């Protein structure tokens, strides 16, 4: 029986059911009893495996199809009415044509299955930031994962009332055919259709699809921002908590930074770090003219390999109960393991495909993109403001990437507009972890390249416009934890030691410390970054803060080439910033 009288919801569910033809429709109410019944059903079919209740209470393992283990950017589309509104960095197809193609695939795709109707909120239900969505899916894995990743359940219908203002998500695993896999966004219809995948990033539609791609379009229309950013609070020994939001491309340590453990000398002085979010930030202008942020999600969908007691004890602790693991190793005592969790792989375990695994043959036990889906409230350093419907005030925006030589450890932009330029030229060098050439520079503006639901040129203009509306904009910084020496070894220790850089950033935001003006922006004076206990000496810090003109001239040429893709959508202001940089380098 339907849980709402909202005629827009009912009509749409009927239409989608007429197309996909499920045997039955189940309306998800968010209750623990209903979820428990679904988990039991999924255990009976092998879709979920119950883990050791003593060590991992309420935890399950899920294995995705081996051909379906990651987001598929080449099969992800933004079907705006006009191609130029999707821009040069998105796949596009005429929406009419795409609907026709997808109707062909969805027709009868749920035959013999159940369609679950999943109401969810991105943000605290009823908060000024909140947006609502309904996902129709034929996957129990999706239902139970959405219950972790979002605020899900019948209260969403109460908040929605009879409004048509909800994001319509349709997902079917269909037959998991990679050739007919599509992740498609229709921004003008607030609609997402995802088919032939069961992998989280493609099918938990509240996350990348709604909270970034669709929300980026809505936020431009409505005057706010949807960003691929972590949010963290830094509490100083005086008890003041100051917040920053930070964007990094993948494989740059975003989750580790979001849950940073300060070095011992800082902890002794009373410094603390609070995690508000690890992946997505929605930002609005507050009455005070500052930018305020919420994390619209309710859980973490984190990469498992590399997560350990040493690298990220907070993330590990978050996964110790009520968590779903995907594509990790199953040990003989029914717990989980992945590369980098401990030094010694378990014996007698099954690999991510469920096959007996012999670590000595050199194969990986967990898939490199294996994941945990964990409740945010499990995290020991979750911010007391996590559920604050007003969000937290942002003092700093931090961009970053992985650069061996070019970018210094940290620099500050001259103002908001220069900061937008710094975000627009974000880039990362490829690592040996991925296939393809190592050290190739890949531009990923604001870490939004795969997530911006409209033309990136318009997106930059929106950033510039937001600055004009902010009486008190955050200061904008760029960091690089990945400078190397001539042997290719990292010279900055990273992880918790990054606290030393965050301290400088916050001091700059509150005018508590000076800086040196350089060609690319403001740099720390070497004596202003605290080094006691870091293992880094002042001379090394000088190297970390150095700016090589020749490399930056080459960088300017590369940026110019990248910018050319955007034609007349490239904001004039960014062109000017590039000219200023070019001139300063001469
Ligand atoms: C993620 C991603 O999964 O950015 O968060 O790919
Ligand atoms: Mn992400």
Coordinates of C-alpha atoms and ligand atoms in Angstrom, one line a residue:
X1 CA 0.0 0.0 0.0
X2 CA 1.3 3.4 -0.9
X3 CA 2.7 5.5 2.0
X4 CA 1.6 8.8 0.5
X5 CA -1.3 10.5 -1.1
X6 CA 1.0 12.8 -3.1
X7 CA -0.6 12.3 -6.6
X8 CA 2.7 13.2 -8.4
X9 CA 4.5 10.4 -6.5
X10 CA 1.7 7.9 -7.1
X11 CA 1.3 8.7 -10.8
X12 CA 5.0 8.5 -11.4
X13 CA 5.4 5.2 -9.5
X14 CA 2.5 3.7 -11.6
X15 CA 4.1 4.9 -14.9
X16 CA 7.5 3.4 -14.0
X17 CA 5.9 0.2 -12.8
X18 CA 3.9 -0.1 -16.1
X19 CA 7.2 0.1 -18.0
X20 CA 9.4 -2.1 -15.8
X21 CA 6.6 -4.6 -14.9
X22 CA 7.6 -5.8 -11.5
X23 CA 5.7 -8.6 -9.8
X24 CA 5.0 -6.4 -6.8
X25 CA 5.7 -3.0 -5.4
X26 CA 6.9 -2.5 -1.8
X27 CA 6.8 0.9 -0.2
X28 CA 9.8 1.4 2.1
X29 CA 9.0 3.1 5.4
X30 CA 12.5 3.2 6.9
X31 CA 11.5 1.0 9.9
X32 CA 14.1 -1.4 11.3
X33 CA 11.6 -4.3 11.0
X34 CA 11.1 -3.8 7.3
X35 CA 14.9 -3.4 6.7
X36 CA 15.6 -6.6 8.8
X37 CA 13.1 -8.5 6.7
X38 CA 14.8 -7.4 3.5
X39 CA 18.3 -8.3 4.9
X40 CA 16.9 -11.8 5.7
X41 CA 15.6 -12.2 2.2
X42 CA 18.9 -11.0 0.7
X43 CA 20.9 -13.4 2.9
X44 CA 18.7 -16.3 1.6
X45 CA 19.7 -15.5 -2.0
X46 CA 23.3 -14.7 -1.2
X47 CA 23.0 -11.0 -2.1
X48 CA 24.1 -10.3 1.5
X49 CA 26.4 -12.4 3.7
X50 CA 26.0 -11.9 7.5
X51 CA 29.4 -11.3 9.1
X52 CA 30.6 -12.3 12.6
X53 CA 28.1 -10.8 15.0
X54 CA 30.6 -10.7 17.8
X55 CA 33.3 -8.7 16.0
X56 CA 31.2 -6.9 13.4
X57 CA 27.6 -6.6 14.8
X58 CA 25.0 -5.7 12.2
X59 CA 27.5 -6.0 9.4
X60 CA 27.2 -7.6 6.0
X61 CA 29.3 -8.5 2.9
X62 CA 28.0 -7.9 -0.6
X63 CA 29.8 -9.0 -3.8
X64 CA 29.0 -7.1 -7.0
X65 CA 29.3 -8.7 -10.4
X66 CA 33.0 -8.8 -11.4
X67 CA 32.2 -6.7 -14.5
X68 CA 30.5 -4.1 -12.3
X69 CA 32.9 -2.6 -9.8
X70 CA 33.2 1.1 -10.4
X71 CA 31.6 4.2 -11.7
X72 CA 31.4 4.2 -15.5
X73 CA 32.2 7.7 -16.7
X74 CA 32.0 6.8 -20.3
X75 CA 28.4 5.6 -19.9
X76 CA 27.3 8.5 -17.7
X77 CA 25.2 11.2 -19.5
X78 CA 23.9 14.6 -18.9
X79 CA 20.9 14.9 -21.2
X80 CA 20.1 18.6 -21.0
X81 CA 17.8 20.0 -23.8
X82 CA 20.8 21.6 -25.5
X83 CA 24.2 20.0 -25.9
X84 CA 26.0 23.2 -25.0
X85 CA 24.4 23.1 -21.6
X86 CA 26.1 19.8 -20.9
X87 CA 29.4 21.3 -22.1
X88 CA 32.6 19.7 -23.5
X89 CA 33.3 17.6 -20.4
X90 CA 30.1 15.6 -20.2
X91 CA 28.6 12.9 -22.5
X92 CA 25.4 14.1 -24.0
X93 CA 22.5 12.8 -26.1
X94 CA 19.2 14.4 -27.1
X95 CA 16.8 13.7 -24.1
X96 CA 14.0 12.4 -26.4
X97 CA 16.4 9.9 -28.0
X98 CA 17.9 8.9 -24.7
X99 CA 14.4 8.3 -23.1
X100 CA 13.5 6.2 -26.1
X101 CA 16.6 4.1 -25.9
X102 CA 16.3 3.6 -22.1
X103 CA 12.6 2.8 -22.3
X104 CA 13.7 -0.1 -24.6
X105 CA 16.1 -1.3 -21.9
X106 CA 13.8 -0.7 -18.9
X107 CA 10.7 -2.3 -20.5
X108 CA 10.0 -5.5 -18.5
X109 CA 13.4 -5.2 -16.7
X110 CA 11.7 -5.9 -13.3
X111 CA 9.6 -8.9 -14.4
X112 CA 9.7 -11.6 -11.7
X113 CA 11.1 -9.0 -9.2
X114 CA 10.0 -6.5 -6.6
X115 CA 10.1 -2.8 -7.1
X116 CA 11.0 -1.0 -3.9
X117 CA 9.9 2.6 -3.5
X118 CA 12.6 4.4 -1.4
X119 CA 11.9 7.9 -0.1
X120 CA 15.0 9.8 1.1
X121 CA 16.2 13.2 2.1
X122 CA 19.5 14.7 1.3
X123 CA 20.1 16.9 4.4
X124 CA 18.2 16.9 7.7
X125 CA 14.5 16.5 6.9
X126 CA 12.8 19.9 7.0
X127 CA 16.1 21.9 7.0
X128 CA 16.5 24.9 4.6
X129 CA 19.2 22.9 2.8
X130 CA 17.2 19.6 2.4
X131 CA 16.1 18.2 -0.9
X132 CA 14.0 15.1 -1.3
X133 CA 14.2 12.2 -3.7
X134 CA 12.5 8.9 -4.4
X135 CA 14.4 6.0 -5.8
X136 CA 12.7 3.1 -7.4
X137 CA 14.9 0.0 -7.5
X138 CA 14.8 -3.8 -7.9
X139 CA 17.8 -4.2 -5.6
X140 CA 17.7 -5.0 -1.9
X141 CA 21.4 -4.0 -1.6
X142 CA 20.3 -0.5 -2.8
X143 CA 17.5 -0.3 -0.3
X144 CA 19.7 -1.2 2.7
X145 CA 22.6 0.9 1.5
X146 CA 20.3 4.0 1.0
X147 CA 19.2 3.4 4.6
X148 CA 22.8 4.0 5.7
X149 CA 23.7 6.7 3.2
X150 CA 20.6 8.9 3.5
X151 CA 17.9 9.9 5.9
X152 CA 15.4 7.5 4.6
X153 CA 11.8 6.7 5.4
X154 CA 8.2 7.9 5.7
X155 CA 9.0 11.3 7.3
X156 CA 10.2 12.3 3.8
X157 CA 6.6 12.0 2.5
X158 CA 5.4 14.2 5.4
X159 CA 8.0 16.9 4.6
X160 CA 7.2 16.6 0.8
X161 CA 3.4 17.0 1.3
X162 CA 1.7 17.3 -2.0
X163 CA 4.6 19.0 -3.8
X164 CA 6.0 17.7 -7.1
X165 CA 9.4 18.9 -6.0
X166 CA 11.4 15.6 -5.7
X167 CA 14.1 14.0 -7.7
X168 CA 12.8 11.0 -9.6
X169 CA 15.3 8.2 -9.6
X170 CA 14.8 4.9 -11.4
X171 CA 17.2 2.0 -11.1
X172 CA 17.1 -1.5 -12.4
X173 CA 19.9 -4.1 -12.3
X174 CA 18.3 -5.5 -15.4
X175 CA 20.7 -8.2 -16.5
X176 CA 23.9 -6.3 -15.6
X177 CA 24.9 -6.1 -19.2
X178 CA 27.9 -3.7 -19.4
X179 CA 27.1 -2.9 -23.1
X180 CA 23.6 -1.6 -22.1
X181 CA 24.7 0.1 -18.8
X182 CA 23.6 3.7 -18.6
X183 CA 23.7 6.3 -15.8
X184 CA 21.7 9.2 -17.2
X185 CA 20.6 12.5 -15.8
X186 CA 17.8 14.6 -17.2
X187 CA 18.3 17.9 -15.3
X188 CA 15.2 19.7 -16.8
X189 CA 13.0 16.8 -15.4
X190 CA 14.8 16.3 -12.0
X191 CA 15.2 12.7 -13.2
X192 CA 17.9 10.1 -13.0
X193 CA 17.7 6.7 -14.8
X194 CA 20.4 4.1 -14.0
X195 CA 20.3 0.6 -15.6
X196 CA 22.4 -2.6 -15.8
X197 CA 24.6 -1.8 -12.8
X198 CA 24.6 -2.8 -9.1
X199 CA 27.7 -0.8 -8.1
X200 CA 27.2 1.8 -5.4
X201 CA 28.4 4.9 -7.2
X202 CA 26.1 4.1 -10.1
X203 CA 23.0 3.0 -8.2
X204 CA 22.9 4.8 -4.8
X205 CA 21.2 7.7 -6.7
X206 CA 21.2 10.1 -3.8
X207 CA 25.0 10.5 -3.9
X208 CA 26.9 11.5 -7.1
X209 CA 23.8 11.5 -9.3
X210 CA 21.5 13.7 -7.2
X211 CA 23.7 15.4 -4.6
X212 CA 26.3 16.5 -7.2
X213 CA 25.1 16.3 -10.8
X214 CA 21.4 17.2 -10.4
X215 CA 22.0 19.4 -7.3
X216 CA 24.7 21.4 -9.2
X217 CA 22.1 22.4 -11.7
X218 CA 19.5 23.2 -9.0
X219 CA 22.0 25.2 -7.0
X220 CA 23.0 27.4 -9.9
X221 CA 19.3 28.2 -10.5
X222 CA 18.6 28.8 -6.8
X223 CA 21.8 30.6 -5.8
X224 CA 23.7 28.0 -3.8
X225 CA 26.5 25.5 -4.4
X226 CA 26.7 21.7 -4.6
X227 CA 30.4 20.6 -4.3
X228 CA 32.6 17.5 -4.2
X229 CA 34.0 18.5 -0.8
X230 CA 34.7 17.2 2.6
X231 CA 33.8 19.5 5.6
X232 CA 35.8 19.5 8.8
X233 CA 35.9 21.5 12.0
X234 CA 39.2 22.4 13.7
X235 CA 38.9 23.1 17.4
X236 CA 41.8 25.1 18.9
X237 CA 42.9 25.0 22.5
X238 CA 40.6 28.0 23.3
X239 CA 37.6 25.9 22.3
X240 CA 36.8 27.8 19.1
X241 CA 35.8 25.6 16.2
X242 CA 36.6 26.8 12.7
X243 CA 35.4 25.0 9.6
X244 CA 36.8 24.4 6.2
X245 CA 35.6 22.6 3.0
X246 CA 38.0 20.9 0.8
X247 CA 38.0 19.4 -2.8
X248 CA 40.5 16.8 -4.0
X249 CA 40.4 14.5 -7.0
X250 CA 40.3 10.8 -6.2
X251 CA 43.4 9.1 -4.6
X252 CA 44.5 12.3 -2.8
X253 CA 43.5 11.3 0.7
X254 CA 40.1 13.1 1.1
X255 CA 38.6 10.6 3.6
X256 CA 41.9 10.7 5.6
X257 CA 41.8 14.5 5.8
X258 CA 38.1 14.5 6.7
X259 CA 38.9 12.3 9.8
X260 CA 42.4 13.6 10.6
X261 CA 44.0 12.7 13.9
X262 CA 46.2 15.6 15.0
X263 CA 49.9 14.9 15.9
X264 CA 50.5 14.3 19.6
X265 CA 51.9 17.8 20.4
X266 CA 48.6 19.3 19.1
X267 CA 46.5 16.8 21.0
X268 CA 48.3 17.6 24.2
X269 CA 47.6 21.3 23.7
X270 CA 43.9 20.6 23.2
X271 CA 43.5 20.7 19.4
X272 CA 40.7 18.5 18.0
X273 CA 39.4 17.8 14.5
X274 CA 35.7 17.1 13.8
X275 CA 34.3 15.5 10.7
X276 CA 31.2 17.0 9.2
X277 CA 31.4 15.2 5.9
X278 CA 33.8 13.2 3.7
X279 CA 32.6 13.7 0.1
X280 CA 29.8 16.2 -0.6
X281 CA 29.1 19.7 0.7
X282 CA 26.0 21.8 0.0
X283 CA 26.8 25.5 0.6
X284 CA 24.4 28.4 1.1
X285 CA 24.8 32.1 1.8
X286 CA 23.8 32.8 5.4
X287 CA 22.2 36.0 6.8
X288 CA 25.6 37.0 8.0
X289 CA 27.0 37.0 4.5
X290 CA 29.1 34.0 5.2
X291 CA 29.0 30.6 3.4
X292 CA 27.3 27.9 5.4
X293 CA 27.7 24.2 4.7
X294 CA 26.0 20.9 5.3
X295 CA 26.9 17.4 4.4
X296 CA 23.7 16.1 2.7
X297 CA 24.6 12.5 3.3
X298 CA 24.1 10.3 6.3
X299 CA 26.9 7.7 5.8
X300 CA 30.3 7.2 4.3
X301 CA 30.8 5.2 1.0
X302 CA 34.6 4.9 1.5
X303 CA 37.3 3.0 -0.3
X304 CA 38.4 0.1 1.9
X305 CA 42.0 -0.7 0.7
X306 CA 44.6 1.3 2.6
X307 CA 42.2 2.0 5.5
X308 CA 44.0 0.9 8.7
X309 CA 44.4 1.7 12.4
X310 CA 47.4 3.7 11.4
X311 CA 46.2 5.6 8.3
X312 CA 42.6 6.3 9.4
X313 CA 41.6 4.9 12.8
X314 CA 38.3 6.9 12.7
X315 CA 37.2 5.5 9.4
X316 CA 38.0 2.0 10.6
X317 CA 36.1 2.5 13.8
X318 CA 33.1 3.8 11.8
X319 CA 33.0 0.4 10.0
X320 CA 32.8 -1.8 13.1
X321 CA 29.0 -2.0 13.3
X322 CA 26.0 -1.7 11.0
X323 CA 28.2 -1.5 7.9
X324 CA 27.9 -3.1 4.5
X325 CA 31.2 -4.1 2.9
X326 CA 31.4 -4.6 -0.9
X327 CA 34.1 -6.7 -2.7
X328 CA 36.5 -7.2 0.3
X329 CA 38.1 -10.4 1.5
X330 CA 36.0 -12.7 3.7
X331 CA 38.1 -14.4 6.4
X332 CA 37.7 -17.8 7.8
X333 CA 36.2 -16.4 11.0
X334 CA 33.6 -14.5 9.0
X335 CA 35.2 -11.0 9.3
X336 CA 36.6 -8.8 6.6
X337 CA 40.1 -7.8 5.3
X338 CA 41.6 -5.7 2.6
X339 CA 45.1 -4.8 1.4
X340 CA 46.7 -2.3 3.8
X341 CA 44.4 -3.1 6.7
X342 CA 47.2 -5.2 8.4
X343 CA 50.6 -6.3 7.2
X344 CA 49.8 -10.0 7.2
X345 CA 47.0 -11.3 4.9
X346 CA 44.6 -13.8 6.5
X347 CA 44.9 -17.5 5.7
X348 CA 42.0 -19.6 4.5
X349 CA 40.1 -16.6 3.3
X350 CA 38.0 -15.9 0.2
X351 CA 38.9 -13.2 -2.2
X352 CA 36.4 -10.5 -3.4
X353 CA 34.9 -12.8 -6.0
X354 CA 34.3 -15.5 -3.3
X355 CA 37.1 -17.8 -4.5
X356 CA 39.6 -19.5 -2.2
X357 CA 42.5 -17.0 -2.0
X358 CA 46.2 -17.7 -1.7
X359 CA 47.9 -14.4 -1.0
X360 CA 51.3 -15.9 -2.0
X361 CA 50.3 -16.1 -5.7
X362 CA 50.5 -12.3 -5.9
X363 CA 46.8 -11.7 -6.5
X364 CA 44.8 -9.1 -4.7
X365 CA 42.3 -10.3 -2.1
X366 CA 40.0 -7.2 -2.1
X367 CA 39.1 -5.3 -5.2
X368 CA 41.1 -2.0 -5.4
X369 CA 37.8 -0.2 -5.4
X370 CA 36.2 -2.3 -2.7
X371 CA 34.1 -0.2 -0.3
X372 CA 32.4 0.2 3.1
X373 CA 29.0 1.8 3.5
X374 CA 29.1 3.0 7.1
X375 CA 26.8 5.2 9.2
X376 CA 28.4 8.6 9.7
X377 CA 27.3 8.6 13.3
X378 CA 29.6 5.6 14.0
X379 CA 32.6 7.8 13.4
X380 CA 34.4 8.7 16.7
X381 CA 35.2 12.2 15.5
X382 CA 31.8 13.0 13.9
X383 CA 31.0 16.7 14.5
X384 CA 28.4 17.6 17.1
X385 CA 27.1 19.9 14.3
X386 CA 26.5 17.0 11.9
X387 CA 22.8 17.1 12.3
X388 CA 22.5 20.9 12.6
X389 CA 19.9 21.9 10.0
X390 CA 21.6 25.3 9.6
X391 CA 25.0 23.8 8.8
X392 CA 28.4 25.2 9.8
X393 CA 30.1 28.5 8.7
X394 CA 33.0 28.0 6.3
X395 CA 36.1 30.0 6.9
X396 CA 38.3 28.4 4.3
X397 CA 37.9 26.5 1.0
X398 CA 40.9 24.3 0.2
X399 CA 41.7 22.8 -3.2
X400 CA 44.4 20.2 -3.7
X401 CA 45.9 17.7 -6.0
X402 CA 48.8 15.3 -6.4
X403 CA 51.7 17.2 -7.9
X404 CA 55.3 16.0 -7.7
X405 CA 57.0 19.4 -8.3
X406 CA 54.7 22.2 -9.4
X407 CA 52.4 23.2 -6.5
X408 CA 53.9 24.2 -3.1
X409 CA 52.8 22.6 0.1
X410 CA 50.2 25.4 0.5
X411 CA 49.4 28.8 -0.9
X412 CA 46.6 31.2 -0.5
X413 CA 44.7 33.0 -3.3
X414 CA 44.7 36.8 -3.4
X415 CA 40.9 37.0 -3.2
X416 CA 37.7 34.9 -4.1
X417 CA 38.1 35.5 -7.8
X418 CA 41.7 34.4 -7.9
X419 CA 40.5 31.5 -5.7
X420 CA 38.0 30.4 -8.4
X421 CA 40.9 30.5 -10.9
X422 CA 43.0 28.3 -8.5
X423 CA 40.1 25.8 -8.3
X424 CA 39.6 25.8 -12.0
X425 CA 43.2 24.8 -12.7
X426 CA 43.1 22.0 -10.2
X427 CA 45.0 18.9 -11.5
X428 CA 46.5 15.7 -10.4
X429 CA 49.3 13.5 -11.7
X430 CA 48.3 9.9 -12.4
X431 CA 49.9 7.3 -10.1
X432 CA 51.0 3.7 -10.7
X433 CA 47.8 2.6 -9.0
X434 CA 45.8 3.1 -12.1
X435 CA 46.5 1.8 -15.6
X436 CA 48.1 4.1 -18.1
X437 CA 51.1 6.4 -18.0
X438 CA 52.4 7.6 -14.7
X439 CA 52.8 11.3 -14.0
X440 CA 50.4 12.5 -16.6
X441 CA 48.6 15.7 -15.6
X442 CA 44.8 15.4 -15.5
X443 CA 42.8 18.6 -15.0
X444 CA 39.9 18.1 -12.6
X445 CA 38.5 21.6 -11.8
X446 CA 37.2 21.8 -8.2
X447 CA 37.3 17.9 -8.4
X448 CA 34.0 18.2 -10.2
X449 CA 35.0 17.0 -13.7
X450 CA 32.9 13.8 -13.5
X451 CA 30.2 15.4 -11.3
X452 CA 29.2 18.7 -12.8
X453 CA 25.7 18.4 -14.2
X454 CA 26.1 21.3 -16.7
X455 CA 28.6 23.3 -18.7
X456 CA 31.8 23.7 -16.7
X457 CA 32.2 27.3 -18.1
X458 CA 28.8 28.2 -16.7
X459 CA 29.8 26.5 -13.4
X460 CA 32.9 28.7 -13.1
X461 CA 30.7 31.8 -13.8
X462 CA 28.4 30.6 -11.0
X463 CA 31.4 30.4 -8.6
X464 CA 32.4 33.9 -9.6
X465 CA 28.8 35.2 -9.1
X466 CA 28.6 33.6 -5.7
X467 CA 31.6 35.6 -4.6
X468 CA 29.9 38.8 -5.6
X469 CA 27.0 37.9 -3.3
X470 CA 29.1 36.9 -0.3
X471 CA 29.8 39.8 2.0
X472 CA 32.3 37.7 3.9
X473 CA 33.6 35.0 1.5
X474 CA 35.8 32.2 2.8
X475 CA 39.5 32.5 2.0
X476 CA 40.7 30.1 -0.7
X477 CA 43.8 27.9 -0.5
X478 CA 45.6 25.2 -2.5
X479 CA 47.5 22.4 -0.8
X480 CA 49.8 19.6 -2.2
X481 CA 50.8 16.8 0.2
X482 CA 52.6 15.0 -2.6
X483 CA 55.9 16.9 -3.4
X484 CA 58.7 14.5 -4.1
X485 CA 62.5 14.7 -4.1
X486 CA 64.7 13.8 -7.1
X487 CA 64.4 10.1 -6.2
X488 CA 60.7 10.4 -6.3
X489 CA 60.2 10.0 -2.5
X490 CA 57.5 12.1 -0.7
X491 CA 59.1 14.8 1.3
X492 CA 56.1 15.8 3.4
X493 CA 54.8 13.1 5.8
X494 CA 51.1 13.8 5.2
X495 CA 48.2 12.2 7.2
X496 CA 47.9 13.7 10.7
X497 CA 50.9 16.0 10.1
X498 CA 48.8 18.0 7.6
X499 CA 47.3 19.5 10.7
X500 CA 50.4 21.9 10.7
X501 CA 49.2 23.3 7.4
X502 CA 45.6 23.5 8.5
X503 CA 46.7 25.5 11.5
X504 CA 48.4 28.1 9.2
X505 CA 45.3 28.2 6.9
X506 CA 43.0 29.0 9.9
X507 CA 45.4 31.6 11.3
X508 CA 45.3 33.3 7.8
X509 CA 41.5 33.2 7.8
X510 CA 41.4 35.1 11.1
X511 CA 44.2 37.5 10.3
X512 CA 46.4 36.0 13.0
X513 CA 49.5 35.6 10.9
X514 CA 51.4 37.2 8.0
X515 CA 52.5 35.7 4.7
X516 CA 54.9 36.3 1.7
X517 CA 53.4 37.5 -1.5
X518 CA 54.6 35.4 -4.4
X519 CA 53.7 35.1 -8.1
X520 CA 51.0 32.5 -7.5
X521 CA 49.5 33.9 -4.3
X522 CA 50.4 34.1 -0.6
X523 CA 52.9 31.7 0.7
X524 CA 53.7 30.9 4.4
X525 CA 56.9 32.3 5.8
X526 CA 58.9 29.1 6.5
X527 CA 59.1 30.0 10.2
X528 CA 55.3 30.1 10.4
X529 CA 54.6 26.4 9.9
X530 CA 55.2 24.5 13.1
X531 CA 57.6 21.6 12.6
X532 CA 58.3 20.2 16.1
X533 CA 57.9 16.4 16.0
X534 CA 57.2 16.3 12.3
X535 CA 60.6 15.0 11.2
X536 CA 60.8 17.8 8.6
X537 CA 63.5 20.5 8.9
X538 CA 63.3 24.1 7.9
X539 CA 65.4 23.6 4.7
X540 CA 63.1 20.8 3.5
X541 CA 60.1 23.1 4.3
X542 CA 61.7 25.8 2.1
X543 CA 61.9 23.2 -0.7
X544 CA 58.2 22.3 -0.1
X545 CA 57.3 26.0 -0.4
X546 CA 59.4 26.7 -3.5
X547 CA 57.8 27.8 -6.8
X548 CA 59.6 26.9 -10.0
X549 CA 59.0 29.5 -12.7
X550 CA 59.8 27.3 -15.6
X551 CA 57.3 24.6 -14.4
X552 CA 54.7 27.3 -13.9
X553 CA 55.3 28.7 -17.4
X554 CA 54.6 25.2 -18.7
X555 CA 51.6 25.0 -16.4
X556 CA 50.2 28.2 -17.9
X557 CA 50.5 26.8 -21.5
X558 CA 48.7 23.7 -20.4
X559 CA 45.9 25.7 -18.7
X560 CA 45.5 27.8 -21.8
X561 CA 45.0 24.7 -23.9
X562 CA 42.5 23.3 -21.3
X563 CA 40.6 26.6 -21.2
X564 CA 40.3 26.6 -25.0
X565 CA 37.8 23.7 -24.8
X566 CA 35.2 26.0 -23.2
X567 CA 35.2 28.5 -26.0
X568 CA 33.1 31.6 -25.2
X569 CA 31.7 29.9 -22.1
X570 CA 35.1 30.6 -20.4
X571 CA 34.5 33.5 -18.0
X572 CA 36.4 36.7 -18.9
X573 CA 37.6 36.9 -15.3
X574 CA 39.4 33.6 -15.5
X575 CA 41.1 34.6 -18.8
X576 CA 42.3 37.7 -17.0
X577 CA 43.6 35.7 -14.0
X578 CA 45.6 33.5 -16.4
X579 CA 47.0 36.7 -18.1
X580 CA 48.0 38.1 -14.6
X581 CA 49.8 34.9 -13.7
X582 CA 51.5 34.8 -17.1
X583 CA 52.7 38.4 -16.7
X584 CA 53.9 37.8 -13.1
X585 CA 56.0 34.8 -14.2
X586 CA 57.8 37.1 -16.7
Ligands
LIG1 C1 33.7 8.6 -4.7 C2 34.3 9.2 -5.9 O1 33.3 7.4 -4.7 O2 34.6 10.4 -5.9 O3 33.5 9.3 -3.7 O4 34.6 8.5 -6.9
LIG2 MN1 33.8 11.4 -4.1

